[in-house]
Amino acid sequence: MCGIVAAAARRDIVPLLLDGLRRLEYRGYDSAGIAVLDGELQNGTLQHGGAHPALRRLRAVGRVAELETRVTAQSLAAATGIAHTRWATHGVPSERNAHPHVSGGLAVVHNGIIENHEPIRARLRGLGYEFHSDTDTEVVAHLVAFHLREAGDLLQAVVRATAELEGAFALAFIAESAPGRVVVARKGAPLLLGLGEGEHFAASDASALVTATRRVIYLEDGDCAELRPEGCRILDASGAAVDRPVHESQLSAEAVELGPWQHYMQKEIFEQPGALAATLESVAGARSLQAGLFGAEAEAMLREAHSVQIIACGTSFHAGMVARYWIEQYARIPVQVEIASEYRYRDVVPDRHALVVTVSQSGETADTLAALEFARSIGQGNTLAICNSAESSLVRGSRLRYLTRAGPEIGVASTKAFTTQLAALFLLALVLARLRNQLTPAREAALLQSLRHLPAAVANVLKVEAEVKGWAARFADKQHALFLGRGVHYPIAMEGALKLKEISYIHAEAYAAGELKHGPLALVDRDMPVVAVAPGDALVEKLKSNLQEVRARGGELFVFADKASRIEASEGVNVIHLADQAGPLSPILHVVPLQLLAYHTALARGTDVDKPRNLAKSVTVE
């Protein structure tokens, strides 16, 4: 959660810090703040020597726009500064809990959680430090200030202080005693450096820096770095100076701009055909599937796998649940799907021949990273990351990887990341099947053709938007909804319910349709709409019987069907027919109208679609 942006330059960096915060606001939007070294600039020019500049801080509850108003009113300008947009963990959203936090002439911004903040707080209170917030972050400010008094150097003070901290964190500091410098540190939470001419930056995400630079360095766990206008130096966890590779970010300003769309979620729903085409580009002209799609070691590792263990959170967990059906159907090997936040807290019986697949949009999801580390610690070293971020911790920590190429996803409710994850997982199922001689050449060719047609099929599904919008108006005054699916479409029903919950705040639950009579049927009445995912597959007749159970209790049905399902509209049964029938890839098609239903219902209810309450995009805390 939370967003950090920092800069050390020879020009006014306040506009850049605010622009970076706006681009990072999807990571947290409870409050925002900025701290700068005031007095560095005269007539827009960096001044050398003379009196030390003074630390100046502004904070605001709510969105970045509130902070921007205060910054404009104060005519803030500086060449060195840090800024932050917050998703609250310790302490309610308020100005006193907003970052940056200060200790004397030092300021810090923080993403993550300091797990041992209580004993450090008690120690610092004993030394005379006073606390003015409920946050764990204020402990870091005072701890670094304490070490700064002894070390006399900000970088060394940060190195000493971070060695005492437990938990996950990305930190950025400025201090009156260190003019023209920003010091940063990273452990378990994302942080990168941006390289410019006469200016250097740090941020949680490359999107914050797209207008300033594309040359970035991804810090490793345990790294601390000092940024100056003329350069930067990096120390590793042992305190030794190190060089980290420079990468050319492929992110463009246009990719993270809203453009003509009303919301990022809407934009990203309609970007799905292109995102799928990019993700599947590696097989666009292929006649057969090769294990090398997943890395140089893939063939030996995938052949060796006795089972598959998929670990993920939230929407990515639903993708893993769909993949279980595909892998077991085509490759004929057992699959377990684990919620990452639960996996490492139970007494696991490890299968050292399992392929451990982690799935994450950001590749920085704290629970998934911890689960990956746990799997490796119990001897499960055959790891594969399916991820949308090439330089993420998850990708760098896995032996194999497949990049989904969805592009930046800004809307908190995941859409194109999910469908591209499904495409990648379907490829994995087919490669596993091929290595086990479970696919005939004809079947392989047919499935490859289905994959190639997928972007066009999704584009056709998007044409039902107007019909879905009509349904959404009827959902707007509801407080509850039930989603039903069978087989491989049950996780799609779960994803549809999650989307509606996330952005419209309607309580929604998903059930395997056969479970209706085992409890949830008691909830059905005319005030609870029932959404059904109804492809024309082998379970459609079973599903029709379940739908009749709803109608017999007075429930109203909203059915997403395809041509093969032969379900028609009637009294109490509303049906939208999808133009394409995609066979095994049907889950990817059927989730798209569920995304549209959530989006348009949220619009009708007047909620904040891209920034739903209490949620943030990249969950980097446990």
JSON list of C-alpha atoms in Angstrom, two decimals, residues 326-514:
[
{"chain": "A", "resi": 326, "resn": "TRP", "atom": "CA", "xyz": [-7.61, -26.59, -16.78]},
{"chain": "A", "resi": 327, "resn": "ILE", "atom": "CA", "xyz": [-4.43, -28.24, -15.50]},
{"chain": "A", "resi": 328, "resn": "GLU", "atom": "CA", "xyz": [-6.20, -31.29, -14.11]},
{"chain": "A", "resi": 329, "resn": "GLN", "atom": "CA", "xyz": [-8.30, -31.63, -17.27]},
{"chain": "A", "resi": 330, "resn": "TYR", "atom": "CA", "xyz": [-5.46, -31.34, -19.78]},
{"chain": "A", "resi": 331, "resn": "ALA", "atom": "CA", "xyz": [-2.28, -32.35, -17.94]},
{"chain": "A", "resi": 332, "resn": "ARG", "atom": "CA", "xyz": [-3.88, -34.93, -15.64]},
{"chain": "A", "resi": 333, "resn": "ILE", "atom": "CA", "xyz": [-1.86, -33.97, -12.56]},
{"chain": "A", "resi": 334, "resn": "PRO", "atom": "CA", "xyz": [-3.27, -32.86, -9.20]},
{"chain": "A", "resi": 335, "resn": "VAL", "atom": "CA", "xyz": [-3.50, -29.17, -8.33]},
{"chain": "A", "resi": 336, "resn": "GLN", "atom": "CA", "xyz": [-3.86, -27.37, -5.00]},
{"chain": "A", "resi": 337, "resn": "VAL", "atom": "CA", "xyz": [-4.82, -23.71, -4.85]},
{"chain": "A", "resi": 338, "resn": "GLU", "atom": "CA", "xyz": [-3.78, -21.84, -1.72]},
{"chain": "A", "resi": 339, "resn": "ILE", "atom": "CA", "xyz": [-4.70, -18.43, -0.31]},
{"chain": "A", "resi": 340, "resn": "ALA", "atom": "CA", "xyz": [-1.26, -16.95, 0.29]},
{"chain": "A", "resi": 341, "resn": "SER", "atom": "CA", "xyz": [-2.15, -15.35, 3.63]},
{"chain": "A", "resi": 342, "resn": "GLU", "atom": "CA", "xyz": [-3.25, -18.74, 5.00]},
{"chain": "A", "resi": 343, "resn": "TYR", "atom": "CA", "xyz": [-0.74, -21.09, 3.38]},
{"chain": "A", "resi": 344, "resn": "ARG", "atom": "CA", "xyz": [2.32, -20.51, 5.55]},
{"chain": "A", "resi": 345, "resn": "TYR", "atom": "CA", "xyz": [0.37, -20.56, 8.80]},
{"chain": "A", "resi": 346, "resn": "ARG", "atom": "CA", "xyz": [-0.76, -24.16, 8.59]},
{"chain": "A", "resi": 347, "resn": "ASP", "atom": "CA", "xyz": [1.21, -27.36, 9.06]},
{"chain": "A", "resi": 348, "resn": "VAL", "atom": "CA", "xyz": [2.06, -27.98, 5.40]},
{"chain": "A", "resi": 349, "resn": "VAL", "atom": "CA", "xyz": [3.09, -31.39, 4.12]},
{"chain": "A", "resi": 350, "resn": "PRO", "atom": "CA", "xyz": [5.60, -30.42, 1.41]},
{"chain": "A", "resi": 351, "resn": "ASP", "atom": "CA", "xyz": [5.84, -32.13, -1.96]},
{"chain": "A", "resi": 352, "resn": "ARG", "atom": "CA", "xyz": [9.39, -31.42, -3.12]},
{"chain": "A", "resi": 353, "resn": "HIS", "atom": "CA", "xyz": [8.39, -32.42, -6.65]},
{"chain": "A", "resi": 354, "resn": "ALA", "atom": "CA", "xyz": [5.55, -29.89, -6.81]},
{"chain": "A", "resi": 355, "resn": "LEU", "atom": "CA", "xyz": [5.63, -26.95, -9.17]},
{"chain": "A", "resi": 356, "resn": "VAL", "atom": "CA", "xyz": [4.88, -23.91, -6.99]},
{"chain": "A", "resi": 357, "resn": "VAL", "atom": "CA", "xyz": [3.10, -21.25, -9.06]},
{"chain": "A", "resi": 358, "resn": "THR", "atom": "CA", "xyz": [2.67, -17.78, -7.58]},
{"chain": "A", "resi": 359, "resn": "VAL", "atom": "CA", "xyz": [0.29, -15.35, -9.28]},
{"chain": "A", "resi": 360, "resn": "SER", "atom": "CA", "xyz": [0.30, -11.59, -8.71]},
{"chain": "A", "resi": 361, "resn": "GLN", "atom": "CA", "xyz": [-0.40, -8.45, -10.71]},
{"chain": "A", "resi": 362, "resn": "SER", "atom": "CA", "xyz": [2.27, -6.33, -8.99]},
{"chain": "A", "resi": 363, "resn": "GLY", "atom": "CA", "xyz": [4.71, -9.04, -7.93]},
{"chain": "A", "resi": 364, "resn": "GLU", "atom": "CA", "xyz": [5.06, -7.19, -4.62]},
{"chain": "A", "resi": 365, "resn": "THR", "atom": "CA", "xyz": [2.07, -8.65, -2.75]},
{"chain": "A", "resi": 366, "resn": "ALA", "atom": "CA", "xyz": [3.43, -9.20, 0.75]},
{"chain": "A", "resi": 367, "resn": "ASP", "atom": "CA", "xyz": [1.51, -12.39, 1.54]},
{"chain": "A", "resi": 368, "resn": "THR", "atom": "CA", "xyz": [2.40, -14.00, -1.79]},
{"chain": "A", "resi": 369, "resn": "LEU", "atom": "CA", "xyz": [6.08, -13.12, -1.42]},
{"chain": "A", "resi": 370, "resn": "ALA", "atom": "CA", "xyz": [6.10, -14.55, 2.10]},
{"chain": "A", "resi": 371, "resn": "ALA", "atom": "CA", "xyz": [4.37, -17.71, 0.88]},
{"chain": "A", "resi": 372, "resn": "LEU", "atom": "CA", "xyz": [6.97, -18.12, -1.87]},
{"chain": "A", "resi": 373, "resn": "GLU", "atom": "CA", "xyz": [9.77, -17.79, 0.66]},
{"chain": "A", "resi": 374, "resn": "PHE", "atom": "CA", "xyz": [8.04, -20.31, 2.94]},
{"chain": "A", "resi": 375, "resn": "ALA", "atom": "CA", "xyz": [7.64, -22.81, 0.08]},
{"chain": "A", "resi": 376, "resn": "ARG", "atom": "CA", "xyz": [11.35, -22.54, -0.69]},
{"chain": "A", "resi": 377, "resn": "SER", "atom": "CA", "xyz": [12.22, -22.94, 2.99]},
{"chain": "A", "resi": 378, "resn": "ILE", "atom": "CA", "xyz": [10.44, -26.32, 3.16]},
{"chain": "A", "resi": 379, "resn": "GLY", "atom": "CA", "xyz": [12.23, -27.64, 0.10]},
{"chain": "A", "resi": 380, "resn": "GLN", "atom": "CA", "xyz": [9.81, -26.68, -2.67]},
{"chain": "A", "resi": 381, "resn": "GLY", "atom": "CA", "xyz": [12.31, -25.02, -4.95]},
{"chain": "A", "resi": 382, "resn": "ASN", "atom": "CA", "xyz": [10.57, -25.48, -8.34]},
{"chain": "A", "resi": 383, "resn": "THR", "atom": "CA", "xyz": [8.94, -22.06, -8.59]},
{"chain": "A", "resi": 384, "resn": "LEU", "atom": "CA", "xyz": [7.13, -20.19, -11.34]},
{"chain": "A", "resi": 385, "resn": "ALA", "atom": "CA", "xyz": [5.85, -16.60, -11.13]},
{"chain": "A", "resi": 386, "resn": "ILE", "atom": "CA", "xyz": [3.00, -15.37, -13.31]},
{"chain": "A", "resi": 387, "resn": "CYS", "atom": "CA", "xyz": [3.19, -11.63, -13.00]},
{"chain": "A", "resi": 388, "resn": "ASN", "atom": "CA", "xyz": [2.62, -8.29, -14.72]},
{"chain": "A", "resi": 389, "resn": "SER", "atom": "CA", "xyz": [5.84, -6.67, -13.49]},
{"chain": "A", "resi": 390, "resn": "ALA", "atom": "CA", "xyz": [9.14, -7.82, -14.99]},
{"chain": "A", "resi": 391, "resn": "GLU", "atom": "CA", "xyz": [11.39, -6.48, -12.24]},
{"chain": "A", "resi": 392, "resn": "SER", "atom": "CA", "xyz": [9.20, -7.34, -9.28]},
{"chain": "A", "resi": 393, "resn": "SER", "atom": "CA", "xyz": [10.37, -9.21, -6.19]},
{"chain": "A", "resi": 394, "resn": "LEU", "atom": "CA", "xyz": [8.18, -12.17, -7.10]},
{"chain": "A", "resi": 395, "resn": "VAL", "atom": "CA", "xyz": [9.70, -12.56, -10.56]},
{"chain": "A", "resi": 396, "resn": "ARG", "atom": "CA", "xyz": [13.25, -12.12, -9.30]},
{"chain": "A", "resi": 397, "resn": "GLY", "atom": "CA", "xyz": [12.63, -14.67, -6.55]},
{"chain": "A", "resi": 398, "resn": "SER", "atom": "CA", "xyz": [11.32, -17.41, -8.86]},
{"chain": "A", "resi": 399, "resn": "ARG", "atom": "CA", "xyz": [13.22, -19.81, -11.10]},
{"chain": "A", "resi": 400, "resn": "LEU", "atom": "CA", "xyz": [10.64, -19.60, -13.91]},
{"chain": "A", "resi": 401, "resn": "ARG", "atom": "CA", "xyz": [8.41, -16.74, -14.94]},
{"chain": "A", "resi": 402, "resn": "TYR", "atom": "CA", "xyz": [5.73, -15.73, -17.42]},
{"chain": "A", "resi": 403, "resn": "LEU", "atom": "CA", "xyz": [5.01, -12.02, -17.88]},
{"chain": "A", "resi": 404, "resn": "THR", "atom": "CA", "xyz": [1.39, -11.19, -18.59]},
{"chain": "A", "resi": 405, "resn": "ARG", "atom": "CA", "xyz": [2.00, -7.86, -20.38]},
{"chain": "A", "resi": 406, "resn": "ALA", "atom": "CA", "xyz": [-1.28, -6.33, -19.29]},
{"chain": "A", "resi": 407, "resn": "GLY", "atom": "CA", "xyz": [0.36, -2.93, -19.03]},
{"chain": "A", "resi": 408, "resn": "PRO", "atom": "CA", "xyz": [-0.19, -0.63, -16.05]},
{"chain": "A", "resi": 409, "resn": "GLU", "atom": "CA", "xyz": [-3.41, -1.31, -14.16]},
{"chain": "A", "resi": 410, "resn": "ILE", "atom": "CA", "xyz": [-4.41, 1.73, -12.10]},
{"chain": "A", "resi": 411, "resn": "GLY", "atom": "CA", "xyz": [-7.99, 0.88, -11.10]},
{"chain": "A", "resi": 412, "resn": "VAL", "atom": "CA", "xyz": [-8.02, -0.83, -7.72]},
{"chain": "A", "resi": 413, "resn": "ALA", "atom": "CA", "xyz": [-10.46, -3.50, -8.92]},
{"chain": "A", "resi": 414, "resn": "SER", "atom": "CA", "xyz": [-8.40, -5.76, -11.18]},
{"chain": "A", "resi": 415, "resn": "THR", "atom": "CA", "xyz": [-9.71, -6.47, -14.68]},
{"chain": "A", "resi": 416, "resn": "LYS", "atom": "CA", "xyz": [-7.14, -6.87, -17.46]},
{"chain": "A", "resi": 417, "resn": "ALA", "atom": "CA", "xyz": [-4.58, -8.29, -15.03]},
{"chain": "A", "resi": 418, "resn": "PHE", "atom": "CA", "xyz": [-7.05, -11.10, -14.26]},
{"chain": "A", "resi": 419, "resn": "THR", "atom": "CA", "xyz": [-7.84, -12.07, -17.84]},
{"chain": "A", "resi": 420, "resn": "THR", "atom": "CA", "xyz": [-4.17, -12.02, -18.84]},
{"chain": "A", "resi": 421, "resn": "GLN", "atom": "CA", "xyz": [-3.34, -14.20, -15.82]},
{"chain": "A", "resi": 422, "resn": "LEU", "atom": "CA", "xyz": [-5.96, -16.66, -17.05]},
{"chain": "A", "resi": 423, "resn": "ALA", "atom": "CA", "xyz": [-4.41, -16.68, -20.52]},
{"chain": "A", "resi": 424, "resn": "ALA", "atom": "CA", "xyz": [-0.96, -17.38, -19.06]},
{"chain": "A", "resi": 425, "resn": "LEU", "atom": "CA", "xyz": [-2.31, -20.14, -16.83]},
{"chain": "A", "resi": 426, "resn": "PHE", "atom": "CA", "xyz": [-4.10, -21.75, -19.79]},
{"chain": "A", "resi": 427, "resn": "LEU", "atom": "CA", "xyz": [-0.77, -21.78, -21.64]},
{"chain": "A", "resi": 428, "resn": "LEU", "atom": "CA", "xyz": [0.81, -23.46, -18.61]},
{"chain": "A", "resi": 429, "resn": "ALA", "atom": "CA", "xyz": [-1.91, -26.13, -18.60]},
{"chain": "A", "resi": 430, "resn": "LEU", "atom": "CA", "xyz": [-1.29, -26.88, -22.28]},
{"chain": "A", "resi": 431, "resn": "VAL", "atom": "CA", "xyz": [2.50, -27.02, -21.94]},
{"chain": "A", "resi": 432, "resn": "LEU", "atom": "CA", "xyz": [2.20, -29.39, -18.98]},
{"chain": "A", "resi": 433, "resn": "ALA", "atom": "CA", "xyz": [-0.20, -31.53, -21.01]},
{"chain": "A", "resi": 434, "resn": "ARG", "atom": "CA", "xyz": [2.11, -31.60, -24.02]},
{"chain": "A", "resi": 435, "resn": "LEU", "atom": "CA", "xyz": [5.10, -32.67, -21.92]},
{"chain": "A", "resi": 436, "resn": "ARG", "atom": "CA", "xyz": [2.98, -35.56, -20.60]},
{"chain": "A", "resi": 437, "resn": "ASN", "atom": "CA", "xyz": [1.76, -36.59, -24.07]},
{"chain": "A", "resi": 438, "resn": "GLN", "atom": "CA", "xyz": [-1.80, -35.69, -23.13]},
{"chain": "A", "resi": 439, "resn": "LEU", "atom": "CA", "xyz": [-2.43, -33.59, -26.26]},
{"chain": "A", "resi": 440, "resn": "THR", "atom": "CA", "xyz": [-2.77, -34.92, -29.78]},
{"chain": "A", "resi": 441, "resn": "PRO", "atom": "CA", "xyz": [-1.31, -32.64, -32.48]},
{"chain": "A", "resi": 442, "resn": "ALA", "atom": "CA", "xyz": [-4.83, -31.91, -33.74]},
{"chain": "A", "resi": 443, "resn": "ARG", "atom": "CA", "xyz": [-6.09, -30.97, -30.28]},
{"chain": "A", "resi": 444, "resn": "GLU", "atom": "CA", "xyz": [-3.04, -28.81, -29.65]},
{"chain": "A", "resi": 445, "resn": "ALA", "atom": "CA", "xyz": [-3.56, -26.98, -32.94]},
{"chain": "A", "resi": 446, "resn": "ALA", "atom": "CA", "xyz": [-7.25, -26.40, -32.15]},
{"chain": "A", "resi": 447, "resn": "LEU", "atom": "CA", "xyz": [-6.49, -25.00, -28.69]},
{"chain": "A", "resi": 448, "resn": "LEU", "atom": "CA", "xyz": [-3.78, -22.74, -30.09]},
{"chain": "A", "resi": 449, "resn": "GLN", "atom": "CA", "xyz": [-6.27, -21.41, -32.60]},
{"chain": "A", "resi": 450, "resn": "SER", "atom": "CA", "xyz": [-8.73, -20.71, -29.77]},
{"chain": "A", "resi": 451, "resn": "LEU", "atom": "CA", "xyz": [-6.03, -18.71, -28.00]},
{"chain": "A", "resi": 452, "resn": "ARG", "atom": "CA", "xyz": [-5.31, -16.68, -31.13]},
{"chain": "A", "resi": 453, "resn": "HIS", "atom": "CA", "xyz": [-9.01, -15.90, -31.50]},
{"chain": "A", "resi": 454, "resn": "LEU", "atom": "CA", "xyz": [-9.33, -14.86, -27.85]},
{"chain": "A", "resi": 455, "resn": "PRO", "atom": "CA", "xyz": [-8.64, -11.10, -28.27]},
{"chain": "A", "resi": 456, "resn": "ALA", "atom": "CA", "xyz": [-11.29, -10.86, -31.00]},
{"chain": "A", "resi": 457, "resn": "ALA", "atom": "CA", "xyz": [-13.73, -12.90, -28.91]},
{"chain": "A", "resi": 458, "resn": "VAL", "atom": "CA", "xyz": [-13.29, -10.55, -25.94]},
{"chain": "A", "resi": 459, "resn": "ALA", "atom": "CA", "xyz": [-13.78, -7.55, -28.23]},
{"chain": "A", "resi": 460, "resn": "ASN", "atom": "CA", "xyz": [-17.11, -9.08, -29.27]},
{"chain": "A", "resi": 461, "resn": "VAL", "atom": "CA", "xyz": [-18.15, -9.60, -25.65]},
{"chain": "A", "resi": 462, "resn": "LEU", "atom": "CA", "xyz": [-17.55, -5.91, -24.92]},
{"chain": "A", "resi": 463, "resn": "LYS", "atom": "CA", "xyz": [-20.41, -5.13, -27.31]},
{"chain": "A", "resi": 464, "resn": "VAL", "atom": "CA", "xyz": [-22.93, -6.18, -24.63]},
{"chain": "A", "resi": 465, "resn": "GLU", "atom": "CA", "xyz": [-22.04, -3.11, -22.53]},
{"chain": "A", "resi": 466, "resn": "ALA", "atom": "CA", "xyz": [-25.30, -1.29, -23.31]},
{"chain": "A", "resi": 467, "resn": "GLU", "atom": "CA", "xyz": [-27.38, -4.28, -22.18]},
{"chain": "A", "resi": 468, "resn": "VAL", "atom": "CA", "xyz": [-25.31, -4.68, -19.01]},
{"chain": "A", "resi": 469, "resn": "LYS", "atom": "CA", "xyz": [-25.74, -0.99, -18.25]},
{"chain": "A", "resi": 470, "resn": "GLY", "atom": "CA", "xyz": [-29.52, -1.51, -18.32]},
{"chain": "A", "resi": 471, "resn": "TRP", "atom": "CA", "xyz": [-29.20, -4.29, -15.76]},
{"chain": "A", "resi": 472, "resn": "ALA", "atom": "CA", "xyz": [-26.93, -2.17, -13.56]},
{"chain": "A", "resi": 473, "resn": "ALA", "atom": "CA", "xyz": [-29.67, 0.43, -13.08]},
{"chain": "A", "resi": 474, "resn": "ARG", "atom": "CA", "xyz": [-31.80, -2.32, -11.53]},
{"chain": "A", "resi": 475, "resn": "PHE", "atom": "CA", "xyz": [-28.99, -3.37, -9.19]},
{"chain": "A", "resi": 476, "resn": "ALA", "atom": "CA", "xyz": [-28.30, 0.14, -7.92]},
{"chain": "A", "resi": 477, "resn": "ASP", "atom": "CA", "xyz": [-30.81, 0.06, -5.05]},
{"chain": "A", "resi": 478, "resn": "LYS", "atom": "CA", "xyz": [-30.04, -3.48, -3.93]},
{"chain": "A", "resi": 479, "resn": "GLN", "atom": "CA", "xyz": [-28.09, -4.35, -0.80]},
{"chain": "A", "resi": 480, "resn": "HIS", "atom": "CA", "xyz": [-27.30, -8.00, -1.58]},
{"chain": "A", "resi": 481, "resn": "ALA", "atom": "CA", "xyz": [-26.67, -10.18, -4.63]},
{"chain": "A", "resi": 482, "resn": "LEU", "atom": "CA", "xyz": [-25.97, -13.85, -5.22]},
{"chain": "A", "resi": 483, "resn": "PHE", "atom": "CA", "xyz": [-23.65, -15.16, -7.97]},
{"chain": "A", "resi": 484, "resn": "LEU", "atom": "CA", "xyz": [-23.82, -18.73, -9.26]},
{"chain": "A", "resi": 485, "resn": "GLY", "atom": "CA", "xyz": [-21.56, -20.83, -11.44]},
{"chain": "A", "resi": 486, "resn": "ARG", "atom": "CA", "xyz": [-20.66, -24.46, -11.95]},
{"chain": "A", "resi": 487, "resn": "GLY", "atom": "CA", "xyz": [-17.37, -26.18, -12.65]},
{"chain": "A", "resi": 488, "resn": "VAL", "atom": "CA", "xyz": [-14.69, -23.93, -14.07]},
{"chain": "A", "resi": 489, "resn": "HIS", "atom": "CA", "xyz": [-17.17, -21.03, -14.01]},
{"chain": "A", "resi": 490, "resn": "TYR", "atom": "CA", "xyz": [-17.67, -21.16, -10.24]},
{"chain": "A", "resi": 491, "resn": "PRO", "atom": "CA", "xyz": [-14.45, -19.13, -9.67]},
{"chain": "A", "resi": 492, "resn": "ILE", "atom": "CA", "xyz": [-15.71, -16.70, -12.31]},
{"chain": "A", "resi": 493, "resn": "ALA", "atom": "CA", "xyz": [-18.87, -16.23, -10.25]},
{"chain": "A", "resi": 494, "resn": "MET", "atom": "CA", "xyz": [-16.61, -15.58, -7.25]},
{"chain": "A", "resi": 495, "resn": "GLU", "atom": "CA", "xyz": [-14.71, -12.96, -9.23]},
{"chain": "A", "resi": 496, "resn": "GLY", "atom": "CA", "xyz": [-17.98, -11.32, -10.31]},
{"chain": "A", "resi": 497, "resn": "ALA", "atom": "CA", "xyz": [-19.15, -11.11, -6.70]},
{"chain": "A", "resi": 498, "resn": "LEU", "atom": "CA", "xyz": [-15.79, -9.67, -5.62]},
{"chain": "A", "resi": 499, "resn": "LYS", "atom": "CA", "xyz": [-15.95, -6.96, -8.28]},
{"chain": "A", "resi": 500, "resn": "LEU", "atom": "CA", "xyz": [-19.45, -5.91, -7.22]},
{"chain": "A", "resi": 501, "resn": "LYS", "atom": "CA", "xyz": [-18.40, -5.78, -3.56]},
{"chain": "A", "resi": 502, "resn": "GLU", "atom": "CA", "xyz": [-15.21, -3.85, -4.22]},
{"chain": "A", "resi": 503, "resn": "ILE", "atom": "CA", "xyz": [-16.61, -0.89, -6.08]},
{"chain": "A", "resi": 504, "resn": "SER", "atom": "CA", "xyz": [-20.39, -0.73, -5.53]},
{"chain": "A", "resi": 505, "resn": "TYR", "atom": "CA", "xyz": [-20.36, -1.80, -1.84]},
{"chain": "A", "resi": 506, "resn": "ILE", "atom": "CA", "xyz": [-23.24, -4.21, -2.46]},
{"chain": "A", "resi": 507, "resn": "HIS", "atom": "CA", "xyz": [-22.82, -7.33, -0.36]},
{"chain": "A", "resi": 508, "resn": "ALA", "atom": "CA", "xyz": [-22.37, -10.16, -2.85]},
{"chain": "A", "resi": 509, "resn": "GLU", "atom": "CA", "xyz": [-21.65, -13.85, -2.40]},
{"chain": "A", "resi": 510, "resn": "ALA", "atom": "CA", "xyz": [-20.80, -16.56, -4.89]},
{"chain": "A", "resi": 511, "resn": "TYR", "atom": "CA", "xyz": [-21.71, -20.23, -4.66]},
{"chain": "A", "resi": 512, "resn": "ALA", "atom": "CA", "xyz": [-21.27, -23.31, -6.73]},
{"chain": "A", "resi": 513, "resn": "ALA", "atom": "CA", "xyz": [-24.83, -23.55, -8.06]},
{"chain": "A", "resi": 514, "resn": "GLY", "atom": "CA", "xyz": [-25.26, -27.12, -6.79]}
]
